[in-house]
XYZ file of C-alpha atoms in Angstrom:
346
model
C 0.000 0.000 0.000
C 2.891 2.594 1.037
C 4.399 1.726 -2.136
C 1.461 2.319 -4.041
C 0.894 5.467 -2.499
C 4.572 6.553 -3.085
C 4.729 6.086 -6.371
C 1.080 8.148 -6.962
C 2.886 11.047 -5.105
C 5.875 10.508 -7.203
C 3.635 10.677 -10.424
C 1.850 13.836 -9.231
C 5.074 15.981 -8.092
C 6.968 15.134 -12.195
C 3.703 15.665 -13.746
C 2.906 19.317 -11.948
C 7.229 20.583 -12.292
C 6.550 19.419 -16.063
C 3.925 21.376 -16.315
C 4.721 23.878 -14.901
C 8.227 23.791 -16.980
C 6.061 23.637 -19.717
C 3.643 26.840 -19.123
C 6.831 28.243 -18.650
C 7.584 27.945 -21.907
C 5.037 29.034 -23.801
C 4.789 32.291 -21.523
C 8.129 33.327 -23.097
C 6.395 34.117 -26.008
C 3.475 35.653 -24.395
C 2.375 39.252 -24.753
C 3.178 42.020 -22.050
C 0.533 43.205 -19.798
C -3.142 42.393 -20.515
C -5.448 42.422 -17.089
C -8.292 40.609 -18.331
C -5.853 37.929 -19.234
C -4.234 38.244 -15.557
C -7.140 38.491 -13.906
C -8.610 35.140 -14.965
C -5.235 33.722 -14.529
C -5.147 35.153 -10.682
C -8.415 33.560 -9.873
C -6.987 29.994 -10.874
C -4.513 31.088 -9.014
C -6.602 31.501 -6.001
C -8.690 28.375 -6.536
C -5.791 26.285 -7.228
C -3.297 27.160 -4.786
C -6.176 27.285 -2.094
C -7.328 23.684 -2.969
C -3.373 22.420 -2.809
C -2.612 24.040 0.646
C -5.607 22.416 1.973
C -4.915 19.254 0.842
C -1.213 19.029 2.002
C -1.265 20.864 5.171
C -4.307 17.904 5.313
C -3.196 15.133 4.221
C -0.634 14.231 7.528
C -3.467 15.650 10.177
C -5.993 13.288 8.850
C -3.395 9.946 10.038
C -6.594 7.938 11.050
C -7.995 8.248 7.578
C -4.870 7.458 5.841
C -3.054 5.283 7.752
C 0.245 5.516 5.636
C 0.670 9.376 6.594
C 0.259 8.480 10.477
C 3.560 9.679 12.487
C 3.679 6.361 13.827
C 4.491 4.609 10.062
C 7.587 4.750 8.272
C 6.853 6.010 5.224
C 5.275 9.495 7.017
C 9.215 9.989 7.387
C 9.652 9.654 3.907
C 6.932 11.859 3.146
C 8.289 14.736 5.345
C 11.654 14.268 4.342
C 10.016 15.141 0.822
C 8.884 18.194 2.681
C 11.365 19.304 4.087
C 13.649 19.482 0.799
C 11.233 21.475 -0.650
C 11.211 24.073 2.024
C 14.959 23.996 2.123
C 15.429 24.576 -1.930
C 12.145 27.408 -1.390
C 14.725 29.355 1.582
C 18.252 28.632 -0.692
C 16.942 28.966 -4.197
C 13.857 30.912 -4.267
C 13.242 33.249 -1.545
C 16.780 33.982 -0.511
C 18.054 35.147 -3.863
C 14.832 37.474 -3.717
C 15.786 39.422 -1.018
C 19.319 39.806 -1.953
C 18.076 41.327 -5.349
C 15.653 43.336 -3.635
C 17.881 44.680 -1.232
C 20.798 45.734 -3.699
C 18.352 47.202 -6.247
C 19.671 50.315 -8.007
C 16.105 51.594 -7.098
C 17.600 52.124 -3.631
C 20.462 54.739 -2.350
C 23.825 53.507 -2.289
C 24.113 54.683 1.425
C 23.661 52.347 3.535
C 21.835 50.006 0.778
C 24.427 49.588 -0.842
C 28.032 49.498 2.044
C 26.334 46.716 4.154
C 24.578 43.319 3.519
C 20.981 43.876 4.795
C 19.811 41.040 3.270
C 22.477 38.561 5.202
C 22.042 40.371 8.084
C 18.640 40.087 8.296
C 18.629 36.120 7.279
C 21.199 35.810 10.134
C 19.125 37.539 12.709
C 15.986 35.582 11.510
C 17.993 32.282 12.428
C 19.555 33.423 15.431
C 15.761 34.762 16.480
C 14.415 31.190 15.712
C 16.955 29.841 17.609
C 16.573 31.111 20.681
C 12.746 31.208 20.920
C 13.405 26.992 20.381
C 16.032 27.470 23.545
C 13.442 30.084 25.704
C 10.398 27.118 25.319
C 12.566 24.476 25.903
C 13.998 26.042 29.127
C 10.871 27.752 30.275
C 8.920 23.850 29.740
C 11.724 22.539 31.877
C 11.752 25.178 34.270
C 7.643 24.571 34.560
C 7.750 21.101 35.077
C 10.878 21.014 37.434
C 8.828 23.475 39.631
C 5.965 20.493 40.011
C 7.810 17.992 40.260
C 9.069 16.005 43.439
C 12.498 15.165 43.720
C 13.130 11.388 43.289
C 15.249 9.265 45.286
C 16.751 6.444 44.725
C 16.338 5.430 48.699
C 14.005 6.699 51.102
C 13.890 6.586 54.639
C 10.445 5.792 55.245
C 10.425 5.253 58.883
C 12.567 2.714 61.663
C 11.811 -0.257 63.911
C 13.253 -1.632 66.557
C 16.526 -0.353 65.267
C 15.960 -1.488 61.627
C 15.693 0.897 58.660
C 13.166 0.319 55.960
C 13.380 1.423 53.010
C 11.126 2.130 49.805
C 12.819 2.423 46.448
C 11.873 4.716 43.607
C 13.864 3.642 40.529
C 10.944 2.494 38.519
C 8.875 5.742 39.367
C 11.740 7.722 38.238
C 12.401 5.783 35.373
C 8.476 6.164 34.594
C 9.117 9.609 35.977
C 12.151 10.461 33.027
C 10.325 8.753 30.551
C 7.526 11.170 30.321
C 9.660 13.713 31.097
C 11.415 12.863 27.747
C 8.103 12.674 26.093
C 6.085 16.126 27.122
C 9.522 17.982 26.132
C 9.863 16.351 22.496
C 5.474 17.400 22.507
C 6.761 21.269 23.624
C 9.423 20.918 20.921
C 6.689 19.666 17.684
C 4.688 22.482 19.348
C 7.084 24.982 18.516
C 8.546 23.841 15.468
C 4.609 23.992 13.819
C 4.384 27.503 15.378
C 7.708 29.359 14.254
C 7.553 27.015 10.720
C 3.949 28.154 9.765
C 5.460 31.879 10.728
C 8.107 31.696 8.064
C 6.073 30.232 5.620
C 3.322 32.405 6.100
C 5.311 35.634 5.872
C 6.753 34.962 2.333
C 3.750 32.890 0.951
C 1.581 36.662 1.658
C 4.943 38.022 0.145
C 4.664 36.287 -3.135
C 0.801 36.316 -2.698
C 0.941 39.967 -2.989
C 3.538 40.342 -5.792
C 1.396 37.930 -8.264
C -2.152 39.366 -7.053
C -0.139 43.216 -8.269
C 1.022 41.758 -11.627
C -0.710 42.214 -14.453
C 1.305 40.425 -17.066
C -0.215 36.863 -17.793
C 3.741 36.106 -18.932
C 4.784 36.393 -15.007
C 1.402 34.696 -13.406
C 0.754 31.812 -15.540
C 4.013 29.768 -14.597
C 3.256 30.797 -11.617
C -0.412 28.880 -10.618
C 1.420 25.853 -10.903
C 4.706 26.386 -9.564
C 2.621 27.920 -6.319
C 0.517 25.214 -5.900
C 3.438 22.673 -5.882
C 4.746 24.832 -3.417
C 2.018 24.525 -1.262
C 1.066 21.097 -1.473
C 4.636 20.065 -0.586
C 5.298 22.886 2.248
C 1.796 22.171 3.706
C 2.459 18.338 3.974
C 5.866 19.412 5.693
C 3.743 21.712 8.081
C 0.968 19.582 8.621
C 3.363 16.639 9.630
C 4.832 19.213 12.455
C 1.172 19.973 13.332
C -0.050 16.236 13.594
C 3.670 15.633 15.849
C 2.952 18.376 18.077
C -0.850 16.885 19.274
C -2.345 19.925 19.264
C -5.995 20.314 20.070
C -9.017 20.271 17.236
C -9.273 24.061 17.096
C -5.899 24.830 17.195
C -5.252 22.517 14.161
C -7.828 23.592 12.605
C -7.109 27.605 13.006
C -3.248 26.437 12.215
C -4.589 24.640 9.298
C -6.726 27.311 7.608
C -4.339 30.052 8.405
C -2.164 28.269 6.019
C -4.140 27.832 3.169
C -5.881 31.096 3.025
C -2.189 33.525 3.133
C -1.274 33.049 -0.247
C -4.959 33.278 -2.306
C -5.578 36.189 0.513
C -2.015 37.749 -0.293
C -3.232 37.799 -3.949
C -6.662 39.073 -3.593
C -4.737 41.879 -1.282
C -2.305 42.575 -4.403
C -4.943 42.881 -7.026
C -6.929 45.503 -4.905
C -3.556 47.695 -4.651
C -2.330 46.729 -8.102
C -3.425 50.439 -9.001
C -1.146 52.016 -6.888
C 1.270 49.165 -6.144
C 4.928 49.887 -7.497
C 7.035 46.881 -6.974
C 10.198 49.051 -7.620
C 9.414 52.085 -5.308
C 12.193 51.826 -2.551
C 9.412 51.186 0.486
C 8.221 48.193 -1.291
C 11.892 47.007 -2.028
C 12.930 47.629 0.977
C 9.890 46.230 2.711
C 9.642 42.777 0.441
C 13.348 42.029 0.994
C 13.574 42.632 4.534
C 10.960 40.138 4.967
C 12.306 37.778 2.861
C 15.268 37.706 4.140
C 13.839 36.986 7.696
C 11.085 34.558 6.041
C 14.458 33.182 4.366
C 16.388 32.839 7.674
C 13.657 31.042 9.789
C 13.108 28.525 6.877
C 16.918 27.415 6.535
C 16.625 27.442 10.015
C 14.022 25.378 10.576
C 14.435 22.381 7.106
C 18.279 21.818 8.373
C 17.741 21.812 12.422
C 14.190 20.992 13.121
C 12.992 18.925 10.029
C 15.889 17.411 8.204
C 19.069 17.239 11.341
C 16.059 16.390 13.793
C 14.853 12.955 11.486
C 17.190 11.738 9.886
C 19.345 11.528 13.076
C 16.714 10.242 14.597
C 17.071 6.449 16.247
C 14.263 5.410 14.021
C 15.751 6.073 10.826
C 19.183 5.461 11.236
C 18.321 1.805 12.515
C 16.360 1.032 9.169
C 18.810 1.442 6.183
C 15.801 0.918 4.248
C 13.871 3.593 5.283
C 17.186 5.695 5.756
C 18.078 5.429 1.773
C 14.141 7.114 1.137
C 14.166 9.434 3.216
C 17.476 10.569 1.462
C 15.686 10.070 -2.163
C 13.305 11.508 -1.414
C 14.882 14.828 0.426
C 16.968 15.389 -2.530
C 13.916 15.007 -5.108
C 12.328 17.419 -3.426
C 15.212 19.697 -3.652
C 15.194 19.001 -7.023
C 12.059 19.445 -7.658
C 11.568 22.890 -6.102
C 15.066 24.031 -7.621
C 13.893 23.230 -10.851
C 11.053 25.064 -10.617
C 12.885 28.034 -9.605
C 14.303 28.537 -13.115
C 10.795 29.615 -14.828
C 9.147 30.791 -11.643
């Protein structure tokens, strides 16, 4: 069955980068701008890349239905680790380049745009940012739990008889004790990983949301409908397999869930109402775009190599089961390859 499944995903990811190679193509010849021609290529926009989010921010939540995405089966690890190389090759080759060109546009003033790497900077910041919230919740959870819990002994003077000392012992209870210790901090740490992921993917999925929803050139939006929804089929698979980890509660997964699908149609519907008045190459909106691309950029690096990619496939799990160890690293680098590919038309 997880084979079956595989090789339908498999199918479905070649068949949408070929087609999307493909509209490509044909757009080079295209005309320049024409907005009834972008306009009905916006709302398949919408309706497309609404429809894809949903389903792959979804698909891992709904474990019960579809056994072979549960957390607890193998080939969810090969299915993430899919994921997660398509959110790594989004932060390297698409939205990190972005901000660098934003950032050193001639549109801007050489002072300070152009002496000092604000686009680094900023990535840098974003990751060191990320970092540390990971380190606050992890100490804070500690600090929390350490405050409610009694301290274990191994020995324990209970009371004494006739000059004879009883004693209880507590090494299974603190076995039991570090054992679910272990467990409620890797819960706090899925918790957090969902929350600061869907952050960086939400702030440059509005981002590019609002830059196609301001074009008007058919040429620039038509690769992009299916290079988007690629994007967020495959990011919201990686994000809803951090959501269904972290145990969340109905209405938070559900709230997490929506928020997700709706930024980028609602980041487009936002750009075609200021497409009037929107200049992508006035220095606010350069400066503006790249700085948060560069932060969006920062947390998502952050985040594939440390919390997805480092945190699996070092995992006990997978590097016990060679088998499952050799997908997972397929299947990583297809979707690098898949979303780097994609980056040269869109």
């Amino acid at each position: 069955m997880n084979n079956v499944f595989f090789f339908f995903v498999l199918v479905l990811v070649l068949s949408i980068t070929i087609q999307a190679a493909a509209w490509a193509r044909d757009a080079e010849t295209g005309e320049g701008n024409d907005k009834v021609q972008a306009l009905k290529y916006k709302l398949i926009a919408i309706a497309s890349i609404l429809f894809a989010g949903a389903i792959g921010v979804s698909l891992p939540i709904l474990g019960k239905i579809f056994p072979a995405l549960s957390p607890e089966n193998d080939f969810f690890f090969v299915v993430k680790a899919f994921a997660a190389g398509v959110i790594f090759a989004t932060g390297c080759v698409h939205v990190l380049p972005d901000a660098f060109k934003l950032l050193t546009s001639p549109c801007l003033s050489e002072n300070p745009w152009g002496v000092f790497s604000f686009a680094g900077f900023s990535i840098m910041i974003a990751a060191a940012a990320t970092m540390l919230v990971d380190q606050f919740a992890s100490i804070l959870f500690k600090r929390m739990h350490f405050g409610k819990a009694k301290p274990v002994c191994d020995e324990e003077k209970v009371g004494e008889h006739e000059g004879h000392v009883h004693v209880h012992t507590h090494a299974t209870h603190g076995h039991a004790h570090g054992a679910a210790f272990g467990d409620e901090a890797q819960l706090l740490r899925h918790r957090v990983i969902s929350q600061v992921l869907e952050i960086g993917i939400v702030v440059h999925s509005v981002i590019i949301g609002i830059s196609l929803g301001a074009s008007e050139n058919p040429k620039t939006i038509k690769p992009l409908v299916a290079a988007l929804s690629f994007h967020q089929l495959f990011e919201g698979m990686g994000l809803g397999g951090c959501i269904s980890q972290a145990k969340l509660k109905a209405t938070s997964v559900t709230i997490m869930s929506i928020f997700f699908s709706l930024t980028t149609p609602v980041g487009i519907a936002i750009g075609f109402a200021i497409s009037n008045s929107y200049n992508e190459n006035s220095p606010t909106a350069l400066i503006v775009e790249g700085l948060f691309n560069a932060a969006s950029a920062g947390i998502l690096l952050y985040m594939a190599l440390v919390d997805l990619i480092e945190a699996d496939f070092k995992s006990a799990r997978v590097l016990n089961n060679l088998k499952l160890l050799f997908a997972c690293d397929v299947t990583l680098l297809l979707g690098m390859g898949c979303m780097s590919l994609l980056a040269m038309w869109a």
